[in-house]
Amino acid sequence: MMNRRRFLTGASAVLAAPAILRATRSYAQMPTLKVGHVSPRTGPLAGFAEADDYILKAIAEKFAAGIENNGKGWHIEIISKDSQSNPNRAAEVASELILRDEVDVIVAASTPDTVNPVSDQAEINGTPCITTDCPWQPYFFGRGGKPESGFESTYHFFWGLEDVIGAFLDLWSKADVAKTVGGLFPNDADGNAWGDGELGLPKPLAAAGYALTDPGRYQPLSDDFSAQINAFKQAGCEIVTGNMIPPDFGTFWSQAAQQGFKPRIVTIGKALLFPSAIEGLGERGIGLSSEVWWSPDHPFASSLTGVSSAELANGYTAASGRPWTQPIGFKHALFEVVADVVARADDLDDPAAIVAAIAATNLKTIVGPVNWAAGPVKNVTKTPLVAGQWEKDGGALNLKIVANANAPEIPLGGELTLL
C-alpha cells in the first residue's frame, strides 16, 4: 500500500462520469489517497443522485490542493460509480472499487439498496466506509448488526425510524382528522423496516392512538394498488403513510383518484422528497407531505467550505437551473467527514487508523453534528429531522417545514393544510 501510494501520480480527483479532472504537475509528488463513491445515478432511485455532478465537481475543486496530514500533503482521488438503483450492482461496483481500484476509503448514499451492499463489501474487506441517506435501522439491523458489538469498518450518519415517526406524528397532530392511517410498505429493506411490528411504525402509532391499516407488503414497481385502496376505504383512513419509490407512489396516487379514495393527509417517505416527483404528479402533488432531512433553511454551515445551507442550495440551483433537493446537503457532508478524517488520522497507510479516526469524529457539518460517540448504537450517529409539505409559491414548488417539535433549531416555514 505504501509503495503504491508513493509512486502514484495524476488525478487529484477522478469522477467516473461524466467528468475527469486531473491534477497539475505541482502536486505530482504528493502521495495519493483514493476515495470510492457509490450512488444511484440511474434507475428508480436516480432522484437521490440528481446533484452528484455538482457536489463532486465542487469537492474535487476543494480537494485539488490536497489535504494536510501530519505535516504532509495528500492529494485525493475520487472514483464515482453508478449502482443503477440495484443492490446487486451496488455490491459489484463496491467490490471493484475495493479490489481493483484499491480505494482507501469508500462512501455511499441513498437508501438501503445502496448503502447496505456497499457497507457489506467494505466490512468483508476491512475497508473504511462512511454512508448516509438511509434510516439507521434498515442500515444497522438490515445488515445483521448487534448493538453490543456493531461493525468493524463501516460507519453511518442519518436519522432513524423513531425520528421520522416523531416528525410524522408531530405533523398529523396539527390537524383535526380521524386517527385512521393506511400504511404502504414495499417488500424491500426500507419497507420491511418501516412496517416492522417491533421496530417500525405500528407500535408507536398505536401508542399515540392511531389505528393503522397495513394490507401487507407489495412488490416494488407494482402496477395495481386496488387491494390497498379498498382496504383503506373500508377502514375510513384519513391519513396515508409509508415508504415508497416515486414510480410506485405515482401509480398508487393515480389509482386512488380513479377509485374515489380521498385521504386528508398523505405523508410518504422517500417518494415525495424531490421536486421532480411532485412535478410529475401535477396539481395533485400540491399538499403532499414528507420528512425533511435538509433544506436551505437548516441553520448549519459546511466545515469544509464555510457555505451555509442556503448558499449550497442556491448554488446548485444557479448552476443547474433545477430546484434544490434534500440529498445535496448529505452528499456534501459525506466529503466533509472524509476531509476531517484524512486530516486527523494517525497513519493514512493503515486502514485501522482511518477507521479509528472515523469513530472519533466530532464535526459540525452542513447537515448538523456528526459524532459517532453519541450513538444510538455503535457505528451510527443521528442527524436532526423535521417534516414538510409541498406548496405552490409564485408558480414554483416549495417544500415548507410545518413540523419541527423534535428539532426546534430548524425554523418553521408555514402551517399544515389539509388535502
Short mmCIF file of C-alpha atoms in Angstrom, two decimals:
data_model
loop_
_atom_site.label_atom_id
_atom_site.label_comp_id
_atom_site.label_asym_id
_atom_site.label_seq_id
_atom_site.Cartn_x
_atom_site.Cartn_y
_atom_site.Cartn_z
CA MET A 1 0.00 0.00 0.00
CA MET A 2 2.80 2.44 0.89
CA ASN A 3 4.74 1.77 -2.31
CA ARG A 4 1.62 2.09 -4.43
CA ARG A 5 0.88 5.47 -2.92
CA ARG A 6 4.40 6.84 -3.06
CA PHE A 7 4.67 6.40 -6.81
CA LEU A 8 1.15 7.31 -7.85
CA THR A 9 0.78 10.49 -9.87
CA GLY A 10 -2.09 12.01 -11.77
CA ALA A 11 -5.58 12.83 -10.79
CA SER A 12 -6.47 14.95 -7.83
CA ALA A 13 -10.00 13.72 -8.35
CA VAL A 14 -11.49 11.31 -10.85
CA LEU A 15 -15.21 11.38 -11.36
CA ALA A 16 -16.16 8.24 -13.23
CA ALA A 17 -18.97 10.02 -15.04
CA PRO A 18 -19.23 12.39 -16.60
CA ALA A 19 -16.13 14.48 -15.85
CA ILE A 20 -12.45 13.62 -15.34
CA LEU A 21 -10.40 16.24 -13.52
CA ARG A 22 -6.62 15.89 -13.48
CA ALA A 23 -4.18 17.44 -11.04
CA THR A 24 -1.45 19.83 -12.08
CA ARG A 25 2.18 18.68 -12.05
CA SER A 26 2.85 20.69 -8.92
CA TYR A 27 1.01 18.02 -6.94
CA ALA A 28 2.53 15.05 -8.73
CA GLN A 29 4.87 14.11 -5.87
CA MET A 30 2.13 14.05 -3.25
CA PRO A 31 1.04 10.62 -2.01
CA THR A 32 -2.50 9.76 -3.09
CA LEU A 33 -5.48 8.65 -1.06
CA LYS A 34 -8.29 7.08 -3.09
CA VAL A 35 -11.93 7.57 -2.14
CA GLY A 36 -14.58 5.38 -3.76
CA HIS A 37 -18.10 6.76 -4.13
CA VAL A 38 -21.24 4.72 -4.95
CA SER A 39 -24.54 6.36 -5.82
CA PRO A 40 -27.71 5.51 -7.84
CA ARG A 41 -27.11 7.69 -10.90
CA THR A 42 -29.71 5.79 -12.93
CA GLY A 43 -32.84 3.76 -12.22
CA PRO A 44 -35.81 4.49 -9.93
CA LEU A 45 -33.59 5.97 -7.17
CA ALA A 46 -31.83 8.41 -9.51
CA GLY A 47 -33.50 11.38 -7.81
CA PHE A 48 -31.17 10.81 -4.86
CA ALA A 49 -28.16 11.35 -7.13
CA GLU A 50 -29.50 14.29 -9.14
CA ALA A 51 -26.94 16.69 -7.64
CA ASP A 52 -23.96 14.32 -7.72
CA ASP A 53 -22.16 16.09 -10.56
CA TYR A 54 -22.49 19.46 -8.85
CA ILE A 55 -21.29 18.17 -5.47
CA LEU A 56 -18.42 16.07 -6.82
CA LYS A 57 -17.14 18.89 -9.01
CA ALA A 58 -17.13 21.32 -6.08
CA ILE A 59 -15.45 18.77 -3.80
CA ALA A 60 -12.81 17.99 -6.43
CA GLU A 61 -12.00 21.68 -6.71
CA LYS A 62 -11.75 21.96 -2.92
CA PHE A 63 -9.52 18.88 -2.69
CA ALA A 64 -7.31 19.91 -5.63
CA ALA A 65 -4.66 21.48 -3.41
CA GLY A 66 -4.51 18.35 -1.24
CA ILE A 67 -5.21 17.78 2.45
CA GLU A 68 -2.52 18.01 5.08
CA ASN A 69 -1.99 15.07 7.42
CA ASN A 70 0.82 15.02 9.99
CA GLY A 71 2.61 17.86 8.22
CA LYS A 72 2.44 16.25 4.77
CA GLY A 73 0.10 16.98 1.87
CA TRP A 74 -2.02 14.23 0.33
CA HIS A 75 -3.96 14.58 -2.86
CA ILE A 76 -7.35 12.93 -3.05
CA GLU A 77 -8.66 10.86 -5.95
CA ILE A 78 -12.43 10.33 -6.01
CA ILE A 79 -13.73 7.46 -8.13
CA SER A 80 -17.52 7.52 -8.51
CA LYS A 81 -19.60 4.58 -9.73
CA ASP A 82 -23.30 4.14 -10.51
CA SER A 83 -25.23 1.49 -8.57
CA GLN A 84 -28.06 1.70 -11.15
CA SER A 85 -30.50 1.61 -8.20
CA ASN A 86 -29.77 -2.12 -7.90
CA PRO A 87 -28.40 -3.72 -4.69
CA ASN A 88 -26.50 -6.38 -6.64
CA ARG A 89 -24.89 -3.76 -8.85
CA ALA A 90 -24.04 -1.68 -5.77
CA ALA A 91 -22.19 -4.65 -4.28
CA GLU A 92 -20.45 -5.30 -7.60
CA VAL A 93 -19.13 -1.76 -8.06
CA ALA A 94 -18.13 -1.57 -4.39
CA SER A 95 -16.10 -4.74 -4.85
CA GLU A 96 -14.48 -3.23 -7.96
CA LEU A 97 -13.58 -0.07 -6.07
CA ILE A 98 -12.05 -2.03 -3.20
CA LEU A 99 -10.27 -4.84 -5.04
CA ARG A 100 -9.46 -3.38 -8.46
CA ASP A 101 -9.19 0.36 -7.81
CA GLU A 102 -7.77 -0.22 -4.31
CA VAL A 103 -9.61 2.67 -2.68
CA ASP A 104 -8.56 3.56 0.85
CA VAL A 105 -11.99 4.83 1.92
CA ILE A 106 -15.39 4.14 0.38
CA VAL A 107 -18.50 6.31 0.77
CA ALA A 108 -22.08 5.71 -0.35
CA ALA A 109 -25.53 7.22 -0.02
CA SER A 110 -29.19 6.79 -0.95
CA THR A 111 -31.39 4.10 0.65
CA PRO A 112 -30.53 0.61 1.95
CA ASP A 113 -30.38 -0.60 -1.65
CA THR A 114 -27.11 1.31 -1.98
CA VAL A 115 -25.58 1.72 1.45
CA ASN A 116 -26.10 -1.82 2.74
CA PRO A 117 -24.39 -3.77 -0.07
CA VAL A 118 -21.57 -1.21 -0.22
CA SER A 119 -21.08 -1.38 3.54
CA ASP A 120 -21.13 -5.17 3.48
CA GLN A 121 -18.37 -5.27 0.87
CA ALA A 122 -16.33 -2.77 2.89
CA GLU A 123 -16.80 -4.77 6.10
CA ILE A 124 -15.75 -8.04 4.43
CA ASN A 125 -12.59 -6.42 3.04
CA GLY A 126 -11.70 -4.26 6.05
CA THR A 127 -12.09 -1.04 4.06
CA PRO A 128 -13.05 2.12 5.99
CA CYS A 129 -16.58 3.11 4.96
CA ILE A 130 -18.87 6.08 5.61
CA THR A 131 -22.51 6.13 4.46
CA THR A 132 -25.65 8.26 4.75
CA ASP A 133 -29.16 8.83 3.28
CA CYS A 134 -30.76 5.75 4.86
CA PRO A 135 -32.60 5.42 8.20
CA TRP A 136 -30.25 3.79 10.64
CA GLN A 137 -32.40 0.75 11.48
CA PRO A 138 -32.50 -0.74 7.96
CA TYR A 139 -28.78 0.06 7.68
CA PHE A 140 -27.83 -1.50 11.02
CA PHE A 141 -30.31 -4.31 11.63
CA GLY A 142 -30.75 -4.95 7.91
CA ARG A 143 -27.07 -5.93 7.86
CA GLY A 144 -27.36 -8.16 10.91
CA GLY A 145 -25.84 -5.61 13.27
CA LYS A 146 -25.85 -6.31 17.01
CA PRO A 147 -25.97 -3.26 19.31
CA GLU A 148 -23.41 -4.73 21.71
CA SER A 149 -20.78 -5.28 19.01
CA GLY A 150 -21.69 -3.35 15.86
CA PHE A 151 -19.31 -3.44 12.89
CA GLU A 152 -15.56 -3.02 12.47
CA SER A 153 -15.03 -0.80 9.42
CA THR A 154 -18.39 0.70 8.48
CA TYR A 155 -19.98 3.88 9.89
CA HIS A 156 -23.27 5.65 9.14
CA PHE A 157 -24.89 9.02 9.88
CA PHE A 158 -28.60 9.80 9.33
CA TRP A 159 -31.84 9.81 11.28
CA GLY A 160 -33.82 6.79 12.48
CA LEU A 161 -37.35 5.45 12.27
CA GLU A 162 -38.06 6.85 15.73
CA ASP A 163 -37.28 10.30 14.33
CA VAL A 164 -39.45 10.01 11.23
CA ILE A 165 -42.31 8.59 13.32
CA GLY A 166 -41.93 11.52 15.73
CA ALA A 167 -41.89 14.00 12.83
CA PHE A 168 -44.98 12.44 11.21
CA LEU A 169 -46.91 12.35 14.50
CA ASP A 170 -45.99 15.98 15.10
CA LEU A 171 -47.26 16.83 11.63
CA TRP A 172 -50.54 14.95 11.98
CA SER A 173 -51.23 16.37 15.45
CA LYS A 174 -51.65 19.79 13.85
CA ALA A 175 -54.83 18.75 12.01
CA ASP A 176 -58.29 17.73 13.15
CA VAL A 177 -58.61 14.44 11.29
CA ALA A 178 -59.54 10.91 12.29
CA LYS A 179 -56.63 8.88 13.65
CA THR A 180 -57.03 6.25 10.94
CA VAL A 181 -53.88 5.55 8.94
CA GLY A 182 -53.29 3.45 5.84
CA GLY A 183 -49.79 2.01 5.52
CA LEU A 184 -47.95 1.45 2.22
CA PHE A 185 -44.85 -0.67 2.76
CA PRO A 186 -42.98 -2.37 -0.12
CA ASN A 187 -41.22 -5.69 0.17
CA ASP A 188 -37.73 -4.18 0.31
CA ALA A 189 -35.28 -3.21 3.05
CA ASP A 190 -36.91 0.16 3.71
CA GLY A 191 -40.49 -1.08 3.56
CA ASN A 192 -39.85 -4.07 5.78
CA ALA A 193 -38.16 -1.84 8.35
CA TRP A 194 -40.87 0.84 8.33
CA GLY A 195 -43.65 -1.75 8.58
CA ASP A 196 -41.91 -3.98 11.14
CA GLY A 197 -44.18 -4.79 14.06
CA GLU A 198 -41.47 -4.24 16.67
CA LEU A 199 -39.08 -1.64 15.23
CA GLY A 200 -41.26 0.18 12.70
CA LEU A 201 -44.38 2.35 12.70
CA PRO A 202 -47.10 0.04 14.14
CA LYS A 203 -46.23 0.22 17.85
CA PRO A 204 -45.60 3.99 18.13
CA LEU A 205 -48.68 4.78 16.06
CA ALA A 206 -50.83 2.55 18.30
CA ALA A 207 -49.31 4.15 21.42
CA ALA A 208 -50.28 7.58 20.05
CA GLY A 209 -53.88 6.43 19.47
CA TYR A 210 -53.71 5.84 15.71
CA ALA A 211 -55.32 2.80 14.06
CA LEU A 212 -53.01 1.50 11.32
CA THR A 213 -54.38 -0.50 8.40
CA ASP A 214 -51.50 -2.46 6.88
CA PRO A 215 -52.58 -4.60 3.89
CA GLY A 216 -49.16 -6.28 3.77
CA ARG A 217 -46.04 -5.88 1.67
CA TYR A 218 -46.38 -5.13 -2.01
CA GLN A 219 -43.74 -5.79 -4.66
CA PRO A 220 -41.79 -2.71 -5.80
CA LEU A 221 -42.85 -1.39 -9.23
CA SER A 222 -46.33 -2.83 -8.73
CA ASP A 223 -48.93 -1.73 -11.27
CA ASP A 224 -52.03 -2.35 -9.13
CA PHE A 225 -52.80 -0.88 -5.70
CA SER A 226 -56.52 -1.69 -5.75
CA ALA A 227 -56.26 -4.05 -2.77
CA GLN A 228 -54.58 -1.39 -0.65
CA ILE A 229 -57.01 1.33 -1.72
CA ASN A 230 -60.04 -0.86 -0.95
CA ALA A 231 -58.63 -1.71 2.48
CA PHE A 232 -58.04 1.97 3.25
CA LYS A 233 -61.54 2.95 2.09
CA GLN A 234 -63.16 0.25 4.20
CA ALA A 235 -61.19 1.37 7.28
CA GLY A 236 -62.06 5.03 6.70
CA CYS A 237 -58.39 6.04 6.53
CA GLU A 238 -57.96 9.81 6.52
CA ILE A 239 -54.15 9.60 6.61
CA VAL A 240 -51.88 7.60 4.33
CA THR A 241 -48.23 6.97 5.17
CA GLY A 242 -45.40 4.62 4.28
CA ASN A 243 -42.18 4.45 2.32
CA MET A 244 -42.20 4.11 -1.47
CA ILE A 245 -40.13 4.78 -4.56
CA PRO A 246 -41.54 7.60 -6.72
CA PRO A 247 -42.95 5.39 -9.53
CA ASP A 248 -44.92 3.32 -7.01
CA PHE A 249 -46.43 6.35 -5.33
CA GLY A 250 -47.35 7.81 -8.73
CA THR A 251 -49.23 4.61 -9.58
CA PHE A 252 -50.96 4.49 -6.19
CA TRP A 253 -51.98 8.18 -6.25
CA SER A 254 -53.39 7.96 -9.77
CA GLN A 255 -55.41 4.85 -8.91
CA ALA A 256 -56.62 6.44 -5.66
CA ALA A 257 -58.14 9.29 -7.70
CA GLN A 258 -59.69 6.87 -10.18
CA GLN A 259 -61.24 4.82 -7.35
CA GLY A 260 -62.51 7.77 -5.32
CA PHE A 261 -60.17 7.48 -2.34
CA LYS A 262 -59.55 10.95 -0.88
CA PRO A 263 -57.40 10.99 2.29
CA ARG A 264 -56.95 14.32 4.09
CA ILE A 265 -53.20 13.89 4.74
CA VAL A 266 -50.66 11.91 2.69
CA THR A 267 -47.20 11.72 4.29
CA ILE A 268 -44.85 9.37 2.44
CA GLY A 269 -41.17 8.76 2.96
CA LYS A 270 -38.74 8.64 0.00
CA ALA A 271 -41.24 9.09 -2.86
CA LEU A 272 -42.15 12.71 -2.06
CA LEU A 273 -38.67 14.05 -1.35
CA PHE A 274 -37.91 15.51 -4.76
CA PRO A 275 -39.39 18.40 -6.78
CA SER A 276 -39.21 16.26 -9.92
CA ALA A 277 -41.50 13.66 -8.35
CA ILE A 278 -44.00 16.30 -7.26
CA GLU A 279 -43.89 17.97 -10.69
CA GLY A 280 -44.77 14.63 -12.25
CA LEU A 281 -47.96 14.46 -10.16
CA GLY A 282 -49.24 17.82 -11.44
CA GLU A 283 -51.72 19.68 -9.25
CA ARG A 284 -52.33 16.52 -7.20
CA GLY A 285 -48.80 16.84 -5.87
CA ILE A 286 -49.60 20.05 -4.03
CA GLY A 287 -50.26 19.47 -0.33
CA LEU A 288 -48.47 16.12 -0.09
CA SER A 289 -46.02 15.85 2.81
CA SER A 290 -42.82 14.06 3.76
CA GLU A 291 -39.88 14.05 6.10
CA VAL A 292 -37.32 16.86 5.63
CA TRP A 293 -33.72 15.90 6.34
CA TRP A 294 -32.11 19.05 4.96
CA SER A 295 -33.20 22.34 3.41
CA PRO A 296 -31.90 25.85 2.66
CA ASP A 297 -33.46 26.87 6.00
CA HIS A 298 -31.37 24.47 8.07
CA PRO A 299 -29.14 26.62 10.32
CA PHE A 300 -25.90 24.77 9.54
CA ALA A 301 -22.77 25.51 7.51
CA SER A 302 -20.08 23.38 5.86
CA SER A 303 -16.95 22.64 7.88
CA LEU A 304 -15.13 22.22 4.56
CA THR A 305 -16.11 25.30 2.55
CA GLY A 306 -17.90 27.52 5.06
CA VAL A 307 -21.01 27.85 2.87
CA SER A 308 -24.40 27.92 4.58
CA SER A 309 -27.24 25.55 3.76
CA ALA A 310 -28.93 28.33 1.80
CA GLU A 311 -25.75 29.10 -0.15
CA LEU A 312 -25.22 25.44 -1.07
CA ALA A 313 -28.83 25.04 -2.20
CA ASN A 314 -28.85 28.29 -4.14
CA GLY A 315 -25.51 27.45 -5.75
CA TYR A 316 -26.92 24.20 -7.06
CA THR A 317 -29.99 25.96 -8.47
CA ALA A 318 -27.85 28.63 -10.13
CA ALA A 319 -25.56 26.02 -11.72
CA SER A 320 -28.24 23.54 -12.80
CA GLY A 321 -31.42 25.56 -13.23
CA ARG A 322 -33.10 22.94 -11.01
CA PRO A 323 -34.67 23.27 -7.55
CA TRP A 324 -32.62 22.17 -4.55
CA THR A 325 -33.03 18.60 -3.33
CA GLN A 326 -32.58 17.16 0.15
CA PRO A 327 -29.66 14.81 -0.63
CA ILE A 328 -27.46 17.78 -1.63
CA GLY A 329 -26.57 18.52 1.98
CA PHE A 330 -25.83 14.91 2.87
CA LYS A 331 -23.72 14.25 -0.24
CA HIS A 332 -21.66 17.32 0.69
CA ALA A 333 -21.46 16.23 4.32
CA LEU A 334 -20.01 12.84 3.31
CA PHE A 335 -16.95 14.61 1.98
CA GLU A 336 -16.80 16.97 4.95
CA VAL A 337 -16.35 13.89 7.10
CA VAL A 338 -13.81 12.39 4.67
CA ALA A 339 -11.71 15.58 4.76
CA ASP A 340 -11.86 15.72 8.54
CA VAL A 341 -10.84 12.06 8.86
CA VAL A 342 -7.97 12.43 6.38
CA ALA A 343 -6.63 15.41 8.32
CA ARG A 344 -6.83 13.64 11.71
CA ALA A 345 -5.84 10.01 11.03
CA ASP A 346 -2.61 8.94 12.72
CA ASP A 347 -1.45 6.96 9.68
CA LEU A 348 -3.20 7.12 6.30
CA ASP A 349 -1.38 3.97 5.20
CA ASP A 350 -3.15 1.97 7.92
CA PRO A 351 -6.87 1.20 7.40
CA ALA A 352 -7.27 0.63 11.14
CA ALA A 353 -6.00 4.15 11.83
CA ILE A 354 -8.50 5.57 9.32
CA VAL A 355 -11.33 3.61 10.97
CA ALA A 356 -10.22 4.91 14.38
CA ALA A 357 -10.34 8.47 13.04
CA ILE A 358 -13.85 7.90 11.68
CA ALA A 359 -15.02 6.57 15.04
CA ALA A 360 -13.53 9.60 16.81
CA THR A 361 -15.29 12.12 14.53
CA ASN A 362 -16.95 15.08 16.27
CA LEU A 363 -17.75 17.52 13.48
CA LYS A 364 -20.29 20.26 12.84
CA THR A 365 -21.42 19.74 9.24
CA ILE A 366 -23.91 21.29 6.87
CA VAL A 367 -26.49 18.67 7.99
CA GLY A 368 -25.79 19.08 11.71
CA PRO A 369 -23.37 17.43 14.17
CA VAL A 370 -21.73 14.13 13.22
CA ASN A 371 -20.40 12.41 16.34
CA TRP A 372 -20.34 8.61 16.49
CA ALA A 373 -19.70 8.67 20.23
CA ALA A 374 -23.31 9.88 20.62
CA GLY A 375 -24.83 6.60 19.35
CA PRO A 376 -27.65 5.38 19.41
CA VAL A 377 -25.65 2.20 18.67
CA LYS A 378 -22.06 1.58 17.69
CA ASN A 379 -21.25 2.75 14.13
CA VAL A 380 -24.33 5.01 13.95
CA THR A 381 -24.94 8.68 14.73
CA LYS A 382 -28.09 10.69 14.10
CA THR A 383 -28.89 13.96 12.36
CA PRO A 384 -31.99 16.14 13.01
CA LEU A 385 -35.29 15.61 11.21
CA VAL A 386 -38.43 17.69 10.64
CA ALA A 387 -41.49 17.36 8.37
CA GLY A 388 -42.70 19.47 5.46
CA GLN A 389 -45.48 19.99 2.94
CA TRP A 390 -45.31 20.85 -0.75
CA GLU A 391 -46.92 24.13 -1.83
CA LYS A 392 -47.02 26.33 -4.91
CA ASP A 393 -45.17 29.60 -4.32
CA GLY A 394 -45.33 32.05 -7.21
CA GLY A 395 -45.69 29.21 -9.69
CA ALA A 396 -42.72 27.31 -8.25
CA LEU A 397 -42.82 24.29 -5.97
CA ASN A 398 -41.68 24.86 -2.41
CA LEU A 399 -41.26 22.34 0.41
CA LYS A 400 -42.17 24.28 3.55
CA ILE A 401 -41.28 22.99 7.01
CA VAL A 402 -44.50 22.66 9.02
CA ALA A 403 -43.49 20.43 11.97
CA ASN A 404 -40.27 20.78 13.98
CA ALA A 405 -41.06 19.64 17.53
CA ASN A 406 -38.08 17.26 17.61
CA ALA A 407 -35.61 19.76 16.07
CA PRO A 408 -36.79 23.25 17.08
CA GLU A 409 -33.48 24.76 15.96
CA ILE A 410 -34.77 24.30 12.38
CA PRO A 411 -37.34 27.07 11.77
CA LEU A 412 -40.92 26.54 10.62
CA GLY A 413 -41.87 27.86 7.19
CA GLY A 414 -45.66 27.57 7.39
CA GLU A 415 -48.65 25.61 8.69
CA LEU A 416 -50.08 22.28 7.55
CA THR A 417 -53.07 22.47 5.23
CA LEU A 418 -55.37 19.51 4.51
CA LEU A 419 -55.75 17.99 1.06
#
